[in-house]
Amino acid sequence: MEEKRYYQKEIETMPLEEIQRIQSEKIVKQVKNVYDNVKYYRDLMDAKGVSPEDIKGIEDIHKLPFVSKADLREAYPFGMLARPLSDCVRIHSTSGTTGKRVVAYYTQHDIDLWDECCARAIVAAGGDENDICQVSYGFGLFTGGAGLNGGSHKVGCLTLPMSSGNTDRQMQFIMDMGATILCCTPSYAAYLGESLHEQGYSADDIPLKAGIFGAEPWTEEMRHNIEDTLGIKAYDIYGLTELSGPGVSFECEEQAGMHINEDHFYAEIINPETGEPLPEGEIGELVFTSLDKEAFPLLRYRTRDLCRLTRKKCSCGRTHVRMSKPLGRSDDMMIIRGVNVFPSQIETVLLNEGYTPNYQIIVDRVNNTDTFDINVELTPDQFSDKVSDIAKMEKDLVAAMRSMLGIGPKVHLLPPKSVVRSEGKAVRVVDKRKLHD
Ligand code: DLL
């Protein structure tokens, strides 16, 4: 049998008790560090009546206060820094569509740790120094490009720092350089696959063998679609700017949940309403503590991402806890006519019914009633000039949606190329109700 490969075998396959011992050592130090160096944390902890001496190990973590995006905004720009700016070497930032941006700071140690996490993900996807790794996440303030670029260097792959966009050039580099690993958002991977096929390439012609896709929710159905089009194995990767970027967790060859780099990030699942910790296996909000970040450490940060954790043994040999694909964010969940709807449910139905992943959901409110429309693009093969054919397909799709969601949207089947493609994170939902509020 082929020898299993890891980037840092000892850490990645460490017994749980050993991981917990490391986590305990790190949390005690980190809590003392933020209490002494960050007034914002000192005030939060004082207000909760908890002092650094109360934290004797990882089992005491629930005594600490939560931190949310609102705290980061309040403390913007420097209020959460635990090191002087002179120790920091870089910043990254969220896209900040609403309110102030969140800015994260890194020391060189923080960058090294982050690159290692991304290197673990690349090796888990089968990467080594013989690979050519095309990094098509955006470079700049967004963390995707820099993170996978750093990881790819650590592994020793030949790295193509493409950034996102310029699809013709992306295709040219994949084909001419013989790229074997592609890193980008799943929606962009689907678009690249579609574009390569339009150029006349089939999955067999495309040199890629693996993809490392994340930064947005995507379904199993989308995974199969991308795997078939590009002829690769598609691996999920998760992360957020506040904690460093991609590589907080990543999939192994099992493709059954993402191993969280628990030696650096401690995960909890809580009930988003009450803040109470939930037992293993239950769905709730993911909360992270960065155990050894220097510049911008976060205690009990509420991600708003909904998922579940499992400690079931994984056949890859890694012992770190696995998180399921996030169902979506608690703030992405749409409540339409009183019913909870996640974009991922809609994507599942579309792909199961044989449609493309090119869709957009539009929600509005007219005369105090929610409207719910889904624009879905047809392939040239599916497209028909006969109105009755399209009407029948729309009717069937509405029925499939109703059975998944409990409510029926209006479905609009559109000609090929009428839904705008994304080069980064796809905009799946346009909720116009927010404009009226
Ligand atoms: O998206 C970091 C990243 C870059 C992750 C490249 C993976 C690959 P942010 O822009 O701060 O950081 O957005 C973080 O994106 O809280 C999730 O809601 C969502 N997200 C990230 N990865 C996944 C994933 C980057 N694999 C927010 N599945 C997170 C679902 C994801 N959602």
Short mmCIF file of N, CA and C in Angstrom, two decimals, residues 194-337:
data_model
loop_
_atom_site.label_atom_id
_atom_site.label_comp_id
_atom_site.label_asym_id
_atom_site.label_seq_id
_atom_site.Cartn_x
_atom_site.Cartn_y
_atom_site.Cartn_z
N GLU A 194 -16.09 24.91 -17.51
CA GLU A 194 -17.02 25.19 -18.61
C GLU A 194 -16.26 25.84 -19.78
N SER A 195 -15.39 26.80 -19.45
CA SER A 195 -14.67 27.53 -20.50
C SER A 195 -13.69 26.61 -21.23
N LEU A 196 -13.03 25.72 -20.50
CA LEU A 196 -12.09 24.79 -21.14
C LEU A 196 -12.84 23.86 -22.11
N HIS A 197 -14.02 23.42 -21.67
CA HIS A 197 -14.80 22.54 -22.55
C HIS A 197 -15.23 23.29 -23.82
N GLU A 198 -15.57 24.57 -23.64
CA GLU A 198 -15.95 25.38 -24.81
C GLU A 198 -14.79 25.52 -25.80
N GLN A 199 -13.58 25.47 -25.25
CA GLN A 199 -12.39 25.56 -26.13
C GLN A 199 -12.09 24.21 -26.79
N GLY A 200 -12.89 23.21 -26.45
CA GLY A 200 -12.73 21.92 -27.11
C GLY A 200 -11.94 20.90 -26.30
N TYR A 201 -11.56 21.24 -25.06
CA TYR A 201 -10.82 20.28 -24.23
C TYR A 201 -11.82 19.40 -23.48
N SER A 202 -11.46 18.14 -23.30
CA SER A 202 -12.29 17.27 -22.46
C SER A 202 -11.52 17.05 -21.16
N ALA A 203 -12.19 16.42 -20.20
CA ALA A 203 -11.54 16.18 -18.89
C ALA A 203 -10.21 15.45 -19.09
N ASP A 204 -10.15 14.54 -20.06
CA ASP A 204 -8.91 13.77 -20.27
C ASP A 204 -7.74 14.63 -20.77
N ASP A 205 -8.06 15.72 -21.44
CA ASP A 205 -6.99 16.58 -21.97
C ASP A 205 -6.40 17.49 -20.90
N ILE A 206 -7.17 17.73 -19.84
CA ILE A 206 -6.78 18.75 -18.87
C ILE A 206 -5.79 18.12 -17.87
N PRO A 207 -4.59 18.73 -17.69
CA PRO A 207 -3.56 18.08 -16.88
C PRO A 207 -3.82 18.10 -15.37
N LEU A 208 -4.81 18.89 -14.92
CA LEU A 208 -5.06 18.99 -13.47
C LEU A 208 -5.41 17.63 -12.88
N LYS A 209 -4.96 17.39 -11.62
CA LYS A 209 -5.37 16.16 -10.93
C LYS A 209 -6.15 16.46 -9.65
N ALA A 210 -5.95 17.67 -9.09
CA ALA A 210 -6.64 18.00 -7.84
C ALA A 210 -6.97 19.48 -7.81
N GLY A 211 -8.00 19.81 -7.04
CA GLY A 211 -8.36 21.22 -6.84
C GLY A 211 -8.57 21.45 -5.36
N ILE A 212 -8.21 22.66 -4.90
CA ILE A 212 -8.40 23.01 -3.49
C ILE A 212 -9.30 24.23 -3.48
N PHE A 213 -10.57 23.96 -3.18
CA PHE A 213 -11.61 24.97 -3.41
C PHE A 213 -12.31 25.35 -2.11
N GLY A 214 -12.48 26.64 -1.90
CA GLY A 214 -13.18 27.08 -0.69
C GLY A 214 -13.49 28.55 -0.79
N ALA A 215 -13.73 29.16 0.36
CA ALA A 215 -14.05 30.59 0.50
C ALA A 215 -15.53 30.88 0.33
N GLU A 216 -16.31 29.86 -0.05
CA GLU A 216 -17.77 30.04 -0.19
C GLU A 216 -18.41 28.66 -0.04
N PRO A 217 -19.68 28.64 0.35
CA PRO A 217 -20.33 27.33 0.49
C PRO A 217 -20.51 26.66 -0.87
N TRP A 218 -20.34 25.35 -0.92
CA TRP A 218 -20.60 24.59 -2.15
C TRP A 218 -21.06 23.21 -1.74
N THR A 219 -21.87 22.61 -2.59
CA THR A 219 -22.52 21.36 -2.23
C THR A 219 -21.74 20.16 -2.79
N GLU A 220 -22.12 18.97 -2.32
CA GLU A 220 -21.55 17.72 -2.87
C GLU A 220 -21.84 17.62 -4.38
N GLU A 221 -23.04 18.08 -4.76
CA GLU A 221 -23.42 18.01 -6.18
C GLU A 221 -22.48 18.87 -7.01
N MET A 222 -22.14 20.03 -6.46
CA MET A 222 -21.22 20.95 -7.16
C MET A 222 -19.84 20.28 -7.25
N ARG A 223 -19.45 19.58 -6.18
CA ARG A 223 -18.16 18.87 -6.20
C ARG A 223 -18.13 17.88 -7.37
N HIS A 224 -19.19 17.08 -7.50
CA HIS A 224 -19.20 16.06 -8.56
C HIS A 224 -19.16 16.72 -9.93
N ASN A 225 -19.89 17.82 -10.06
CA ASN A 225 -19.91 18.55 -11.33
C ASN A 225 -18.49 19.00 -11.71
N ILE A 226 -17.79 19.60 -10.75
CA ILE A 226 -16.43 20.11 -11.03
C ILE A 226 -15.47 18.93 -11.28
N GLU A 227 -15.59 17.90 -10.48
CA GLU A 227 -14.69 16.74 -10.64
C GLU A 227 -14.83 16.13 -12.03
N ASP A 228 -16.08 16.05 -12.50
CA ASP A 228 -16.30 15.44 -13.82
C ASP A 228 -15.78 16.35 -14.93
N THR A 229 -16.05 17.65 -14.78
CA THR A 229 -15.67 18.56 -15.87
C THR A 229 -14.16 18.67 -16.00
N LEU A 230 -13.48 18.79 -14.86
CA LEU A 230 -12.02 19.00 -14.93
C LEU A 230 -11.23 17.70 -14.85
N GLY A 231 -11.90 16.59 -14.51
CA GLY A 231 -11.20 15.32 -14.38
C GLY A 231 -10.24 15.32 -13.20
N ILE A 232 -10.72 15.80 -12.05
CA ILE A 232 -9.85 15.94 -10.87
C ILE A 232 -10.55 15.41 -9.63
N LYS A 233 -9.83 15.39 -8.52
CA LYS A 233 -10.46 15.20 -7.22
C LYS A 233 -10.53 16.59 -6.58
N ALA A 234 -11.72 16.98 -6.12
CA ALA A 234 -11.91 18.35 -5.61
C ALA A 234 -11.98 18.34 -4.09
N TYR A 235 -11.08 19.07 -3.46
CA TYR A 235 -10.97 19.10 -2.00
C TYR A 235 -11.47 20.45 -1.47
N ASP A 236 -12.15 20.37 -0.35
CA ASP A 236 -12.67 21.58 0.28
C ASP A 236 -11.61 22.16 1.23
N ILE A 237 -11.58 23.47 1.33
CA ILE A 237 -10.69 24.14 2.30
C ILE A 237 -11.47 25.30 2.90
N TYR A 238 -11.28 25.48 4.21
CA TYR A 238 -12.07 26.49 4.93
C TYR A 238 -11.15 27.43 5.69
N GLY A 239 -11.60 28.63 5.87
CA GLY A 239 -10.86 29.57 6.72
C GLY A 239 -11.52 30.91 6.69
N LEU A 240 -11.05 31.81 7.51
CA LEU A 240 -11.56 33.17 7.51
C LEU A 240 -10.46 34.14 7.87
N THR A 241 -10.58 35.34 7.34
CA THR A 241 -9.56 36.37 7.51
C THR A 241 -9.22 36.57 8.99
N GLU A 242 -10.24 36.62 9.81
CA GLU A 242 -10.04 36.93 11.22
C GLU A 242 -9.06 35.97 11.90
N LEU A 243 -9.02 34.71 11.39
CA LEU A 243 -8.16 33.70 12.03
C LEU A 243 -6.84 33.52 11.30
N SER A 244 -6.71 34.07 10.12
CA SER A 244 -5.51 34.05 9.27
C SER A 244 -5.95 34.02 7.81
N GLY A 245 -6.80 33.07 7.44
CA GLY A 245 -7.26 32.93 6.06
C GLY A 245 -7.52 31.45 5.79
N PRO A 246 -7.34 31.00 4.54
CA PRO A 246 -7.58 29.59 4.23
C PRO A 246 -6.66 28.69 5.05
N GLY A 247 -7.11 27.46 5.30
CA GLY A 247 -6.22 26.51 5.99
C GLY A 247 -6.55 26.34 7.46
N VAL A 248 -7.61 26.97 7.93
CA VAL A 248 -8.05 26.67 9.30
C VAL A 248 -8.43 25.19 9.34
N SER A 249 -9.06 24.74 8.25
CA SER A 249 -9.34 23.30 8.13
C SER A 249 -9.31 22.92 6.65
N PHE A 250 -9.16 21.61 6.40
CA PHE A 250 -8.99 21.16 5.01
C PHE A 250 -9.40 19.70 4.90
N GLU A 251 -9.77 19.31 3.69
CA GLU A 251 -10.16 17.91 3.47
C GLU A 251 -8.96 17.03 3.14
N CYS A 252 -9.08 15.76 3.52
CA CYS A 252 -8.10 14.74 3.14
C CYS A 252 -8.73 13.88 2.05
N GLU A 253 -8.08 12.77 1.71
CA GLU A 253 -8.57 11.95 0.59
C GLU A 253 -9.95 11.34 0.86
N GLU A 254 -10.36 11.29 2.12
CA GLU A 254 -11.69 10.75 2.43
C GLU A 254 -12.81 11.66 1.95
N GLN A 255 -12.52 12.94 1.81
CA GLN A 255 -13.51 13.95 1.40
C GLN A 255 -14.77 13.85 2.26
N ALA A 256 -14.56 13.69 3.55
CA ALA A 256 -15.70 13.53 4.46
C ALA A 256 -15.51 14.46 5.66
N GLY A 257 -15.50 15.72 5.41
CA GLY A 257 -15.30 16.70 6.48
C GLY A 257 -13.88 17.23 6.46
N MET A 258 -13.70 18.41 7.03
CA MET A 258 -12.40 19.07 6.98
C MET A 258 -11.72 18.98 8.34
N HIS A 259 -10.47 18.48 8.34
CA HIS A 259 -9.69 18.40 9.59
C HIS A 259 -9.30 19.81 10.02
N ILE A 260 -9.65 20.14 11.24
CA ILE A 260 -9.29 21.47 11.77
C ILE A 260 -7.87 21.40 12.33
N ASN A 261 -7.04 22.36 12.00
CA ASN A 261 -5.68 22.39 12.52
C ASN A 261 -5.73 22.76 14.01
N GLU A 262 -6.06 21.74 14.79
CA GLU A 262 -6.40 21.97 16.20
C GLU A 262 -5.24 22.36 17.08
N ASP A 263 -4.02 22.16 16.58
CA ASP A 263 -2.89 22.61 17.39
C ASP A 263 -2.81 24.14 17.36
N HIS A 264 -3.51 24.77 16.40
CA HIS A 264 -3.51 26.24 16.31
C HIS A 264 -4.88 26.86 16.58
N PHE A 265 -5.95 26.14 16.22
CA PHE A 265 -7.29 26.72 16.32
C PHE A 265 -8.18 25.77 17.11
N TYR A 266 -8.71 26.25 18.23
CA TYR A 266 -9.60 25.40 19.04
C TYR A 266 -11.05 25.68 18.62
N ALA A 267 -11.77 24.62 18.28
CA ALA A 267 -13.14 24.79 17.76
C ALA A 267 -14.18 24.39 18.80
N GLU A 268 -15.26 25.13 18.85
CA GLU A 268 -16.43 24.76 19.65
C GLU A 268 -17.67 24.95 18.77
N ILE A 269 -18.72 24.21 19.08
CA ILE A 269 -20.01 24.44 18.41
C ILE A 269 -20.98 24.90 19.49
N ILE A 270 -21.64 26.03 19.23
CA ILE A 270 -22.59 26.55 20.23
C ILE A 270 -23.97 26.72 19.62
N ASN A 271 -24.94 26.77 20.51
CA ASN A 271 -26.29 27.14 20.09
C ASN A 271 -26.27 28.65 19.81
N PRO A 272 -26.56 29.05 18.56
CA PRO A 272 -26.39 30.47 18.22
C PRO A 272 -27.35 31.38 18.98
N GLU A 273 -28.45 30.82 19.48
CA GLU A 273 -29.42 31.64 20.23
C GLU A 273 -28.94 31.88 21.65
N THR A 274 -28.47 30.80 22.31
CA THR A 274 -28.18 30.89 23.75
C THR A 274 -26.69 30.98 24.06
N GLY A 275 -25.85 30.64 23.11
CA GLY A 275 -24.40 30.63 23.37
C GLY A 275 -23.93 29.38 24.11
N GLU A 276 -24.84 28.46 24.43
CA GLU A 276 -24.46 27.23 25.15
C GLU A 276 -23.69 26.28 24.22
N PRO A 277 -22.60 25.65 24.74
CA PRO A 277 -21.89 24.66 23.91
C PRO A 277 -22.80 23.47 23.59
N LEU A 278 -22.69 22.93 22.37
CA LEU A 278 -23.51 21.78 21.96
C LEU A 278 -22.64 20.54 21.90
N PRO A 279 -23.22 19.36 22.14
CA PRO A 279 -22.44 18.12 22.08
C PRO A 279 -21.98 17.80 20.66
N GLU A 280 -20.93 16.98 20.58
CA GLU A 280 -20.39 16.57 19.28
C GLU A 280 -21.50 16.03 18.39
N GLY A 281 -21.47 16.43 17.12
CA GLY A 281 -22.44 15.88 16.17
C GLY A 281 -23.63 16.78 15.93
N GLU A 282 -23.86 17.75 16.84
CA GLU A 282 -25.01 18.63 16.62
C GLU A 282 -24.63 19.83 15.77
N ILE A 283 -25.61 20.30 15.00
CA ILE A 283 -25.34 21.47 14.17
C ILE A 283 -25.50 22.74 14.99
N GLY A 284 -24.55 23.62 14.87
CA GLY A 284 -24.62 24.91 15.55
C GLY A 284 -23.59 25.85 14.98
N GLU A 285 -23.37 26.95 15.71
CA GLU A 285 -22.42 27.96 15.21
C GLU A 285 -21.00 27.60 15.63
N LEU A 286 -20.11 27.73 14.68
CA LEU A 286 -18.71 27.40 14.90
C LEU A 286 -18.01 28.58 15.57
N VAL A 287 -17.27 28.27 16.64
CA VAL A 287 -16.56 29.31 17.41
C VAL A 287 -15.09 28.90 17.47
N PHE A 288 -14.20 29.83 17.21
CA PHE A 288 -12.77 29.48 17.20
C PHE A 288 -11.96 30.34 18.15
N THR A 289 -10.97 29.71 18.76
CA THR A 289 -9.96 30.44 19.53
C THR A 289 -8.61 30.19 18.85
N SER A 290 -7.89 31.28 18.54
CA SER A 290 -6.57 31.07 17.95
C SER A 290 -5.56 30.93 19.08
N LEU A 291 -4.96 29.75 19.15
CA LEU A 291 -4.18 29.40 20.34
C LEU A 291 -2.80 30.02 20.35
N ASP A 292 -2.23 30.27 19.17
CA ASP A 292 -0.85 30.76 19.20
C ASP A 292 -0.56 31.88 18.20
N LYS A 293 -1.60 32.55 17.77
CA LYS A 293 -1.35 33.73 16.91
C LYS A 293 -0.76 34.83 17.79
N GLU A 294 0.15 35.61 17.21
CA GLU A 294 0.80 36.66 18.01
C GLU A 294 0.14 38.03 17.86
N ALA A 295 -0.07 38.47 16.61
CA ALA A 295 -0.48 39.86 16.41
C ALA A 295 -1.97 40.07 16.67
N PHE A 296 -2.79 39.10 16.25
CA PHE A 296 -4.24 39.32 16.24
C PHE A 296 -4.94 38.06 16.76
N PRO A 297 -4.67 37.71 18.02
CA PRO A 297 -5.27 36.47 18.53
C PRO A 297 -6.75 36.69 18.86
N LEU A 298 -7.56 35.70 18.59
CA LEU A 298 -8.99 35.82 18.90
C LEU A 298 -9.41 34.75 19.89
N LEU A 299 -10.14 35.18 20.90
CA LEU A 299 -10.70 34.23 21.87
C LEU A 299 -12.16 34.02 21.54
N ARG A 300 -12.56 32.79 21.41
CA ARG A 300 -13.97 32.41 21.25
C ARG A 300 -14.68 33.29 20.22
N TYR A 301 -14.13 33.30 19.03
CA TYR A 301 -14.68 34.15 17.97
C TYR A 301 -15.87 33.47 17.29
N ARG A 302 -16.99 34.15 17.26
CA ARG A 302 -18.21 33.59 16.66
C ARG A 302 -18.18 33.80 15.15
N THR A 303 -18.07 32.69 14.42
CA THR A 303 -17.88 32.80 12.97
C THR A 303 -19.18 33.06 12.22
N ARG A 304 -20.33 32.71 12.84
CA ARG A 304 -21.65 32.72 12.17
C ARG A 304 -21.81 31.54 11.21
N ASP A 305 -20.77 30.74 11.03
CA ASP A 305 -20.89 29.58 10.14
C ASP A 305 -21.55 28.43 10.90
N LEU A 306 -22.48 27.77 10.24
CA LEU A 306 -23.21 26.67 10.88
C LEU A 306 -22.68 25.34 10.36
N CYS A 307 -22.27 24.48 11.29
CA CYS A 307 -21.81 23.15 10.88
C CYS A 307 -21.78 22.23 12.09
N ARG A 308 -21.30 21.01 11.89
CA ARG A 308 -21.14 20.08 13.01
C ARG A 308 -19.72 19.53 13.02
N LEU A 309 -19.30 19.05 14.20
CA LEU A 309 -17.95 18.48 14.34
C LEU A 309 -18.05 16.98 14.58
N THR A 310 -17.02 16.25 14.15
CA THR A 310 -16.97 14.82 14.49
C THR A 310 -15.54 14.41 14.84
N ARG A 311 -15.46 13.52 15.84
CA ARG A 311 -14.16 12.95 16.20
C ARG A 311 -14.05 11.50 15.74
N LYS A 312 -14.98 11.08 14.88
CA LYS A 312 -14.90 9.71 14.34
C LYS A 312 -13.56 9.54 13.67
N LYS A 313 -12.99 8.34 13.86
CA LYS A 313 -11.68 8.05 13.30
C LYS A 313 -11.70 8.23 11.77
N CYS A 314 -10.66 8.83 11.25
CA CYS A 314 -10.60 9.03 9.79
C CYS A 314 -9.55 8.08 9.21
N SER A 315 -9.88 7.48 8.08
CA SER A 315 -8.97 6.47 7.52
C SER A 315 -7.67 7.07 7.01
N CYS A 316 -7.60 8.39 6.90
CA CYS A 316 -6.35 9.01 6.42
C CYS A 316 -5.28 9.00 7.51
N GLY A 317 -5.69 8.72 8.74
CA GLY A 317 -4.72 8.67 9.83
C GLY A 317 -4.62 9.98 10.61
N ARG A 318 -5.20 11.04 10.05
CA ARG A 318 -5.18 12.31 10.80
C ARG A 318 -6.15 12.20 11.97
N THR A 319 -5.72 12.78 13.10
CA THR A 319 -6.54 12.66 14.30
C THR A 319 -7.31 13.93 14.60
N HIS A 320 -7.01 15.00 13.87
CA HIS A 320 -7.66 16.28 14.20
C HIS A 320 -9.15 16.23 13.87
N VAL A 321 -9.92 16.89 14.72
CA VAL A 321 -11.38 16.89 14.60
C VAL A 321 -11.79 17.36 13.21
N ARG A 322 -12.91 16.81 12.71
CA ARG A 322 -13.38 17.24 11.39
C ARG A 322 -14.65 18.09 11.51
N MET A 323 -14.75 19.11 10.69
CA MET A 323 -15.99 19.90 10.60
C MET A 323 -16.69 19.56 9.29
N SER A 324 -18.01 19.53 9.33
CA SER A 324 -18.76 19.28 8.09
C SER A 324 -18.66 20.52 7.21
N LYS A 325 -19.00 20.37 5.95
CA LYS A 325 -19.12 21.55 5.09
C LYS A 325 -20.07 22.51 5.78
N PRO A 326 -19.73 23.80 5.88
CA PRO A 326 -20.70 24.72 6.47
C PRO A 326 -21.99 24.72 5.65
N LEU A 327 -23.10 24.63 6.37
CA LEU A 327 -24.42 24.67 5.72
C LEU A 327 -24.65 26.03 5.10
N GLY A 328 -23.92 27.00 5.61
CA GLY A 328 -24.10 28.40 5.23
C GLY A 328 -23.84 29.19 6.49
N ARG A 329 -23.98 30.48 6.40
CA ARG A 329 -23.79 31.31 7.58
C ARG A 329 -25.15 31.57 8.20
N SER A 330 -25.15 31.76 9.52
CA SER A 330 -26.46 32.02 10.12
C SER A 330 -27.04 33.30 9.51
N ASP A 331 -26.15 34.22 9.06
CA ASP A 331 -26.70 35.43 8.45
C ASP A 331 -26.91 35.29 6.94
N ASP A 332 -26.62 34.11 6.35
CA ASP A 332 -26.94 33.83 4.94
C ASP A 332 -28.29 33.15 4.82
N MET A 333 -28.75 32.63 5.97
CA MET A 333 -30.01 31.91 5.93
C MET A 333 -31.10 32.92 5.59
N MET A 334 -31.90 32.58 4.58
CA MET A 334 -32.98 33.50 4.23
C MET A 334 -34.24 33.01 4.93
N ILE A 335 -35.00 33.93 5.42
CA ILE A 335 -36.32 33.55 5.93
C ILE A 335 -37.32 34.11 4.93
N ILE A 336 -37.91 33.18 4.17
CA ILE A 336 -38.82 33.61 3.10
C ILE A 336 -40.21 33.12 3.45
N ARG A 337 -41.11 34.03 3.59
CA ARG A 337 -42.48 33.71 4.03
C ARG A 337 -42.44 32.80 5.26
#
